[in-house]
Tab-separated table of C-alpha atoms and ligand atoms in Angstrom:
chain	number	residue	atom	x	y	z
S	894	MET	CA	0.000	0.000	0.000
S	895	ASN	CA	1.266	3.439	-0.783
S	896	SER	CA	-0.484	5.634	1.704
S	897	VAL	CA	0.060	5.861	5.389
S	898	LEU	CA	-3.610	5.831	5.826
S	899	HIS	CA	-5.338	3.217	3.863
S	900	VAL	CA	-8.212	5.061	2.367
S	901	LEU	CA	-11.216	2.920	2.977
S	902	PRO	CA	-13.003	1.740	-0.144
S	903	ASP	CA	-16.354	3.373	-0.679
S	904	GLY	CA	-19.602	1.573	-0.322
S	905	ILE	CA	-18.401	-1.275	1.807
S	906	GLY	CA	-20.746	-0.669	4.700
S	907	GLY	CA	-24.319	-1.635	4.931
S	908	GLU	CA	-24.594	-5.307	4.255
S	909	ASP	CA	-24.754	-6.791	7.736
S	910	ASN	CA	-25.495	-10.220	6.360
S	911	ILE	CA	-23.296	-12.283	4.119
S	912	GLN	CA	-24.587	-11.924	0.575
S	913	PRO	CA	-25.314	-15.066	-1.479
S	914	SER	CA	-22.321	-14.081	-3.649
S	915	GLY	CA	-20.126	-14.485	-0.571
S	916	CYS	CA	-19.566	-10.787	-0.018
S	917	PHE	CA	-19.413	-9.409	3.498
S	918	HIS	CA	-18.527	-5.722	3.712
S	919	GLY	CA	-16.459	-5.909	0.533
S	920	MET	CA	-14.856	-9.212	1.491
S	921	ILE	CA	-15.358	-12.114	-0.879
S	922	GLY	CA	-15.279	-15.621	0.522
S	923	THR	CA	-17.462	-18.629	1.192
S	924	HIS	CA	-14.831	-20.949	2.653
S	925	PRO	CA	-15.755	-22.042	6.222
S	926	LEU	CA	-12.733	-20.135	7.582
S	927	MET	CA	-14.088	-16.944	6.020
S	928	LEU	CA	-17.634	-17.540	7.262
S	929	GLU	CA	-16.203	-18.047	10.741
S	930	LEU	CA	-14.244	-14.813	10.378
S	931	PHE	CA	-17.371	-12.885	9.316
S	932	ASN	CA	-19.217	-14.211	12.370
S	933	LYS	CA	-16.354	-13.224	14.646
S	934	ILE	CA	-16.303	-9.716	13.175
S	935	ARG	CA	-20.000	-9.359	13.927
S	936	ALA	CA	-19.501	-10.618	17.487
S	937	ALA	CA	-16.474	-8.376	18.070
S	938	ALA	CA	-18.452	-5.360	16.874
S	939	THR	CA	-20.843	-5.688	19.814
S	940	LEU	CA	-17.969	-5.410	22.312
S	941	ASP	CA	-15.642	-2.526	23.059
S	942	ALA	CA	-12.356	-4.334	23.768
S	943	PRO	CA	-9.244	-3.844	21.644
S	944	VAL	CA	-9.085	-6.075	18.578
S	945	ILE	CA	-6.058	-7.562	16.866
S	946	VAL	CA	-6.455	-8.419	13.185
S	947	GLN	CA	-3.735	-10.915	12.306
S	948	GLY	CA	-2.859	-12.234	8.882
S	949	GLU	CA	-0.179	-12.424	6.227
S	950	THR	CA	0.341	-9.640	3.743
S	951	GLY	CA	-2.522	-9.102	1.304
S	952	THR	CA	-5.037	-11.309	3.110
S	953	GLY	CA	-7.498	-8.459	3.650
S	954	LYS	CA	-6.732	-7.213	7.176
S	955	GLU	CA	-7.644	-3.706	6.194
S	956	LEU	CA	-11.057	-4.805	4.926
S	957	VAL	CA	-11.631	-6.644	8.213
S	958	ALA	CA	-10.725	-3.533	10.192
S	959	ASN	CA	-13.058	-1.418	8.055
S	960	ALA	CA	-15.964	-3.824	8.482
S	961	LEU	CA	-15.418	-3.890	12.218
S	962	ALA	CA	-15.210	-0.131	12.472
S	963	HIS	CA	-18.430	0.264	10.467
S	964	LEU	CA	-20.287	-2.308	12.527
S	965	SER	CA	-19.002	-0.953	15.852
S	966	LYS	CA	-21.347	2.010	15.577
S	967	ARG	CA	-19.178	4.317	17.595
S	968	ARG	CA	-20.117	7.967	17.491
S	969	GLY	CA	-16.667	9.218	16.637
S	970	ARG	CA	-14.462	8.880	13.613
S	971	LEU	CA	-12.309	6.112	12.252
S	972	VAL	CA	-8.706	7.266	12.263
S	973	ALA	CA	-6.256	4.938	10.560
S	974	ILE	CA	-2.503	5.003	10.226
S	975	ASN	CA	0.047	2.534	8.907
S	976	LEU	CA	2.961	2.571	11.332
S	977	ALA	CA	5.276	0.809	8.875
S	978	GLU	CA	5.171	3.870	6.669
S	979	VAL	CA	6.118	6.434	9.298
S	980	SER	CA	9.693	6.690	10.533
S	981	ASP	CA	10.140	5.921	14.246
S	982	ASN	CA	11.057	9.472	15.166
S	983	LEU	CA	7.782	10.791	13.744
S	984	ILE	CA	5.393	8.242	15.244
S	985	GLU	CA	5.318	9.762	18.730
S	986	SER	CA	4.253	13.263	17.810
S	987	LEU	CA	1.926	11.960	15.108
S	988	LEU	CA	0.051	9.817	17.631
S	989	PHE	CA	0.328	11.934	20.758
S	990	GLY	CA	0.625	15.429	19.300
S	991	SER	CA	3.072	18.025	20.571
S	992	VAL	CA	3.212	21.517	21.983
S	993	ARG	CA	5.217	24.524	20.880
S	994	GLY	CA	8.850	24.167	21.914
S	995	ALA	CA	8.648	20.428	22.732
S	996	PHE	CA	11.561	19.994	20.347
S	997	THR	CA	13.377	22.415	18.086
S	998	GLY	CA	10.824	24.354	16.150
S	999	ALA	CA	7.852	22.273	17.344
S	1000	LEU	CA	4.443	23.834	16.915
S	1001	ASP	CA	1.206	23.033	18.744
S	1002	HIS	CA	-0.706	20.201	17.191
S	1003	SER	CA	-3.036	17.475	18.319
S	1004	GLY	CA	-2.240	13.830	17.695
S	1005	LEU	CA	-4.274	11.039	16.175
S	1006	LEU	CA	-5.249	9.702	19.630
S	1007	GLU	CA	-7.146	12.945	20.199
S	1008	HIS	CA	-8.621	12.882	16.694
S	1009	ALA	CA	-10.046	9.426	17.358
S	1010	ALA	CA	-12.050	10.531	20.418
S	1011	ASP	CA	-15.247	8.449	20.754
S	1012	GLY	CA	-14.305	6.687	17.546
S	1013	VAL	CA	-11.932	3.993	16.403
S	1014	LEU	CA	-8.159	4.194	16.160
S	1015	TYR	CA	-6.729	1.706	13.666
S	1016	LEU	CA	-3.002	1.103	13.932
S	1017	ASP	CA	-2.010	-0.829	10.844
S	1018	GLU	CA	1.272	-2.775	11.081
S	1019	ALA	CA	1.178	-2.370	14.856
S	1020	GLY	CA	4.180	-4.691	15.181
S	1021	GLU	CA	6.167	-1.565	14.277
S	1022	LEU	CA	5.072	0.427	17.341
S	1023	PRO	CA	8.297	1.352	19.183
S	1024	LEU	CA	8.604	-0.213	22.658
S	1025	ALA	CA	8.647	3.120	24.521
S	1026	LEU	CA	5.449	4.185	22.801
S	1027	GLN	CA	3.748	0.935	23.765
S	1028	THR	CA	4.106	2.002	27.409
S	1029	LYS	CA	2.774	5.444	26.580
S	1030	LEU	CA	-0.157	4.023	24.639
S	1031	LEU	CA	-0.968	1.624	27.484
S	1032	ARG	CA	-1.259	4.599	29.794
S	1033	VAL	CA	-3.647	6.332	27.394
S	1034	ILE	CA	-5.814	3.214	27.124
S	1035	GLU	CA	-5.973	2.942	30.925
S	1036	THR	CA	-6.601	6.604	31.730
S	1037	LYS	CA	-8.392	7.659	28.513
S	1038	GLN	CA	-6.229	10.763	28.675
S	1039	VAL	CA	-3.311	11.805	26.521
S	1040	ARG	CA	-0.463	14.225	27.090
S	1041	ARG	CA	0.952	15.893	23.997
S	1042	VAL	CA	4.731	15.654	23.688
S	1043	GLY	CA	6.188	18.425	25.840
S	1044	SER	CA	3.031	18.992	27.870
S	1045	LEU	CA	1.701	17.723	31.188
S	1046	GLN	CA	-1.839	18.750	30.394
S	1047	GLU	CA	-4.237	15.805	30.111
S	1048	ARG	CA	-6.598	15.791	27.150
S	1049	ARG	CA	-9.412	13.393	26.461
S	1050	ALA	CA	-8.557	10.404	24.275
S	1051	GLU	CA	-11.176	7.675	24.449
S	1052	PHE	CA	-11.240	5.369	21.434
S	1053	ARG	CA	-11.640	1.772	20.425
S	1054	LEU	CA	-8.298	0.316	19.447
S	1055	LEU	CA	-7.851	-1.888	16.370
S	1056	LEU	CA	-4.412	-3.243	15.590
S	1057	SER	CA	-3.293	-5.164	12.555
S	1058	VAL	CA	-0.260	-7.429	12.698
S	1059	GLN	CA	1.292	-9.952	10.344
S	1060	SER	CA	2.770	-12.190	13.069
S	1061	PRO	CA	0.821	-13.556	16.041
S	1062	PRO	CA	1.198	-11.480	19.247
S	1063	GLU	CA	3.177	-14.180	21.067
S	1064	MET	CA	5.702	-14.146	18.231
S	1065	LEU	CA	6.014	-10.351	18.427
S	1066	VAL	CA	6.730	-10.691	22.164
S	1067	GLY	CA	9.191	-13.524	21.512
S	1068	GLN	CA	11.027	-11.365	18.958
S	1069	GLY	CA	11.222	-8.500	21.466
S	1070	ARG	CA	9.052	-6.288	19.264
S	1071	TRP	CA	6.117	-6.107	21.651
S	1072	ARG	CA	6.273	-5.625	25.407
S	1073	ASN	CA	4.521	-8.342	27.347
S	1074	ASP	CA	2.368	-5.897	29.322
S	1075	PHE	CA	1.272	-4.233	26.084
S	1076	ARG	CA	0.387	-7.577	24.550
S	1077	PHE	CA	-1.727	-8.584	27.545
S	1078	ARG	CA	-3.619	-5.312	27.469
S	1079	VAL	CA	-4.513	-5.478	23.782
S	1080	ASP	CA	-4.662	-9.231	23.201
S	1081	GLY	CA	-8.349	-9.715	23.951
S	1082	ILE	CA	-10.059	-10.403	20.676
S	1083	ILE	CA	-8.031	-11.853	17.823
S	1084	LEU	CA	-9.405	-12.028	14.309
S	1085	THR	CA	-7.253	-14.301	12.185
S	1086	VAL	CA	-7.491	-13.722	8.452
S	1087	PRO	CA	-6.593	-16.947	6.625
S	1088	PRO	CA	-4.064	-16.958	3.787
S	1089	VAL	CA	-5.438	-17.833	0.335
S	1090	ARG	CA	-3.647	-21.224	0.310
S	1091	GLU	CA	-5.827	-22.251	3.271
S	1092	ARG	CA	-9.012	-21.384	1.410
S	1093	ILE	CA	-8.297	-22.331	-2.184
S	1094	SER	CA	-11.974	-23.012	-2.862
S	1095	ASP	CA	-12.338	-19.199	-2.795
S	1096	VAL	CA	-9.769	-18.648	-5.584
S	1097	PRO	CA	-12.270	-18.892	-8.497
S	1098	LEU	CA	-14.639	-16.619	-6.613
S	1099	LEU	CA	-11.909	-14.021	-6.095
S	1100	VAL	CA	-10.588	-14.266	-9.661
S	1101	ASN	CA	-14.079	-13.881	-11.060
S	1102	HIS	CA	-14.801	-11.022	-8.672
S	1103	PHE	CA	-11.809	-9.072	-9.985
S	1104	LEU	CA	-12.620	-10.025	-13.588
S	1105	THR	CA	-16.283	-9.056	-13.458
S	1106	THR	CA	-15.738	-5.810	-11.572
S	1107	ALA	CA	-13.423	-4.871	-14.463
S	1108	GLY	CA	-16.152	-5.707	-16.981
S	1109	ASN	CA	-14.836	-9.119	-18.068
S	1110	PRO	CA	-17.031	-12.197	-18.166
S	1111	ALA	CA	-16.500	-14.729	-15.353
S	1112	LEU	CA	-14.542	-17.912	-16.183
S	1113	PRO	CA	-15.803	-21.422	-15.441
S	1114	VAL	CA	-14.145	-22.997	-12.402
S	1115	GLN	CA	-12.804	-25.991	-14.359
S	1116	TYR	CA	-10.389	-23.708	-16.239
S	1117	LEU	CA	-8.924	-22.324	-13.051
S	1118	ALA	CA	-7.295	-25.467	-11.625
S	1119	ASP	CA	-3.748	-24.121	-12.137
S	1120	LEU	CA	-4.631	-20.990	-10.231
S	1121	MET	CA	-5.982	-23.107	-7.383
S	1122	ALA	CA	-2.774	-25.136	-7.241
S	1123	TYR	CA	-0.616	-22.001	-6.929
S	1124	ARG	CA	0.336	-21.001	-3.362
S	1125	TRP	CA	-0.392	-17.254	-3.659
S	1126	PRO	CA	2.309	-15.869	-1.326
S	1127	GLY	CA	0.888	-12.377	-1.862
S	1128	ASN	CA	-2.652	-13.597	-1.117
S	1129	VAL	CA	-5.684	-11.678	-2.392
S	1130	ARG	CA	-3.593	-8.683	-3.431
S	1131	GLU	CA	-1.607	-11.015	-5.667
S	1132	ILE	CA	-4.776	-12.435	-7.220
S	1133	ARG	CA	-5.875	-8.922	-7.956
S	1134	ARG	CA	-2.542	-8.139	-9.571
S	1135	VAL	CA	-2.606	-11.311	-11.679
S	1136	VAL	CA	-6.044	-10.369	-12.989
S	1137	GLU	CA	-4.844	-6.849	-13.796
S	1138	ARG	CA	-1.839	-8.200	-15.697
S	1139	ALA	CA	-4.004	-10.723	-17.519
S	1140	ARG	CA	-6.297	-7.917	-18.649
S	1141	PHE	CA	-3.262	-6.068	-19.946
S	1142	ALA	CA	-2.058	-9.222	-21.724
S	1143	ALA	CA	-5.489	-9.683	-23.292
S	1144	VAL	CA	-5.080	-6.258	-24.914
S	1145	GLY	CA	-8.704	-5.267	-24.784
S	1146	SER	CA	-10.241	-8.618	-25.643
S	1147	VAL	CA	-11.888	-11.037	-23.220
S	1148	VAL	CA	-9.510	-12.508	-20.619
S	1149	GLN	CA	-8.931	-16.228	-21.190
S	1150	PRO	CA	-7.595	-18.709	-18.591
S	1151	ASP	CA	-4.192	-18.735	-20.337
S	1152	HIS	CA	-3.808	-15.004	-19.864
S	1153	LEU	CA	-4.115	-15.579	-16.131
S	1154	ILE	CA	-1.874	-18.634	-15.929
S	1155	GLN	CA	0.914	-16.900	-17.871
S	1156	GLN	CA	1.175	-14.301	-15.112
S	1157	LEU	CA	2.053	-16.702	-12.304
S	1158	PRO	CA	5.816	-17.313	-12.700
S	1159	ALA	CA	6.438	-13.699	-13.649
S	1160	LEU	CA	5.153	-12.594	-10.283
S	1161	ASP	CA	7.865	-14.562	-8.491
S	1162	ASN	CA	10.426	-12.282	-10.131
S	1163	LEU	CA	8.859	-9.073	-8.938
S	1164	LYS	CA	11.355	-7.012	-7.023
S	1165	GLU	CA	10.532	-4.454	-4.364
S	1166	ASP	CA	11.443	-0.868	-5.169
S	1167	LEU	CA	14.145	0.329	-2.836
S	1168	THR	CA	14.666	3.991	-2.168
S	1169	ASP	CA	18.099	5.262	-1.237
S	1170	THR	CA	18.537	7.184	1.969
S	1171	HIS	CA	19.499	10.804	1.601
S	1172	PRO	CA	20.817	13.413	4.104
S	1173	GLU	CA	18.052	15.819	3.108
S	1174	ARG	CA	15.517	13.255	4.224
S	1175	GLU	CA	16.027	13.933	7.895
S	1176	HIS	CA	15.612	17.667	7.377
S	1177	PHE	CA	12.334	17.107	5.554
S	1178	GLU	CA	11.087	14.707	8.206
S	1179	THR	CA	11.951	17.058	11.053
S	1180	THR	CA	10.221	19.896	9.252
S	1181	LEU	CA	7.117	17.797	8.669
S	1182	GLN	CA	7.062	16.974	12.351
S	1183	ARG	CA	7.478	20.629	13.322
S	1184	ALA	CA	4.616	21.488	11.018
S	1185	GLY	CA	2.305	19.042	12.731
S	1186	PHE	CA	2.293	17.008	9.506
S	1187	ARG	CA	0.526	19.732	7.578
S	1188	SER	CA	2.131	19.752	4.160
S	1189	LYS	CA	1.331	23.415	3.457
S	1190	VAL	CA	3.010	24.557	6.655
S	1191	ALA	CA	6.018	22.305	6.058
S	1192	ALA	CA	6.423	23.621	2.507
S	1193	ARG	CA	6.331	27.188	3.830
S	1194	LEU	CA	8.934	26.414	6.503
S	1195	LEU	CA	11.192	24.974	3.806
S	1196	GLY	CA	10.563	27.941	1.534
S	1197	LEU	CA	9.193	25.716	-1.218
S	1198	SER	CA	6.045	25.858	-3.277
S	1199	LEU	CA	3.632	23.039	-2.531
S	1200	PRO	CA	4.203	21.205	-5.861
S	1201	THR	CA	8.001	21.440	-5.424
S	1202	PHE	CA	7.644	20.216	-1.863
S	1203	TYR	CA	5.622	17.164	-2.958
S	1204	ARG	CA	8.009	16.407	-5.811
S	1205	ARG	CA	11.020	16.541	-3.489
S	1206	LEU	CA	9.240	14.332	-0.918
S	1207	LYS	CA	8.674	11.781	-3.631
S	1208	GLU	CA	12.283	11.977	-4.804
S	1209	LEU	CA	13.462	11.447	-1.237
S	1210	GLY	CA	11.112	8.507	-0.831
S	1211	ILE	CA	9.199	10.097	2.034
S	1212	GLN	CA	5.556	9.299	2.390
S	1213	PRO	CA	3.875	12.373	3.855
S	1214	PRO	CA	1.985	10.957	6.872
S	1215	ARG	CA	-1.510	11.151	5.520
S	1216	PHE	CA	-4.275	10.243	7.828
S	1217	ARG	CA	-7.931	10.384	7.221
S	1218	VAL	CA	-10.629	11.337	9.642
S	1219	TYR	CA	-14.106	10.058	8.947
T	2644	LIG	N1	-11.743	-11.216	0.815
T	2644	LIG	C1	-11.477	-10.280	-0.092
T	2644	LIG	N2	-12.344	-10.027	-1.083
T	2644	LIG	C2	-12.089	-9.092	-2.024
T	2644	LIG	N3	-10.979	-8.348	-2.044
T	2644	LIG	C3	-10.082	-8.549	-1.073
T	2644	LIG	C4	-10.285	-9.526	-0.058
T	2644	LIG	N4	-9.216	-9.512	0.771
T	2644	LIG	C5	-8.396	-8.573	0.284
T	2644	LIG	N5	-8.904	-7.982	-0.806
T	2644	LIG	C6	-8.248	-6.961	-1.630
T	2644	LIG	O1	-6.869	-7.313	-1.669
T	2644	LIG	C7	-6.031	-6.188	-1.474
T	2644	LIG	C8	-5.222	-6.357	-0.213
T	2644	LIG	O2	-6.086	-6.310	0.933
T	2644	LIG	P1	-5.661	-5.544	2.286
T	2644	LIG	O3	-4.933	-4.291	1.952
T	2644	LIG	O4	-6.858	-5.460	3.141
T	2644	LIG	O5	-4.626	-6.595	2.863
T	2644	LIG	P2	-3.726	-6.488	4.171
T	2644	LIG	O6	-3.863	-7.772	4.884
T	2644	LIG	O7	-4.055	-5.240	4.917
T	2644	LIG	O8	-2.283	-6.400	3.520
T	2644	LIG	P3	-0.912	-5.779	4.148
T	2644	LIG	O9	-0.497	-6.697	5.262
T	2644	LIG	O10	0.036	-5.833	2.999
T	2644	LIG	O11	-1.228	-4.403	4.606
T	2644	LIG	C9	-6.971	-4.990	-1.437
T	2644	LIG	O12	-7.074	-4.506	-2.749
T	2644	LIG	C10	-8.295	-5.588	-0.992
T	2644	LIG	O13	-9.380	-4.829	-1.434
T	2645	LIG	MG1	-2.835	-3.621	5.492
């Protein structure tokens, strides 16, 4: 995903029951593991305890979190942030806010914990939460009060906490990435999202979902055996990508099974884009932090026009911490 905040797809709310097509809040699946997951989401929505959504990359954790947030019927907003996309030194003031003078050039700004008041705070990739901030977050959960960085003043921060992780909590503790006390506080309700290889009967459904939403006719299941035998390390996201590539390969005509099958080995060769580090990066990040993550203010502090600022951010490989408030 490219954005810090995963923008929630439109129109996923509403259907409280699983549709005959196997669609529950935008999630396709009729495998028993998925039906169990949908039931657990519904049950979790009636409670107010923290929820951990655990699953491999691309399994649909974000969709689960969205469904849960919609069903939770909290008065406040859903505030979501992907911690893997924010550098460690920015996470604290982004979550907790800061006051003028807290660090060089800091300005007053509220953090996401305050923004989420009476709503839902979704920390995506919560395995990345630095240890010191786990203690701070624990305190906020207990007291429902937050102190901005550099301030002793308590401000209200009452929210439902959703966390998504790729590894199970006990593994995060074992690896020293999560504090034990943090894990025990948040490890109440776990929603496990199964990988595609554990629900291969859903593969034709997913392939046809991505085909038909793009205007292609659905393919009969008997032609999709090769796709069902594949292990799908990238899970549903990978299925989506295979369908997109197949559509490209079909150059405007109807996608045939071969178009799909030809995409499988190629995907194994996909390389991640790596962005070089750059000394200017730190300066940009510090400025963003000072500006309370408001791009306009940061651009002004750097003496750049907004388009130049965005272009330079991109060149430096910095994702401006975008968060969305609903
Ligand atoms: N059950 C599903 N039905 C339809 N589309 C799905 C399903 N699960 C995932 N997707 C789609 O697959 C893509 C990846 O899903 P999502 O971003 O929710 O995965 P994730 O588990 O959060 O991945 P990551 O760990 O990489 O953040 C998205 O485009 C999403 O809409
Ligand atoms: Mg995700």
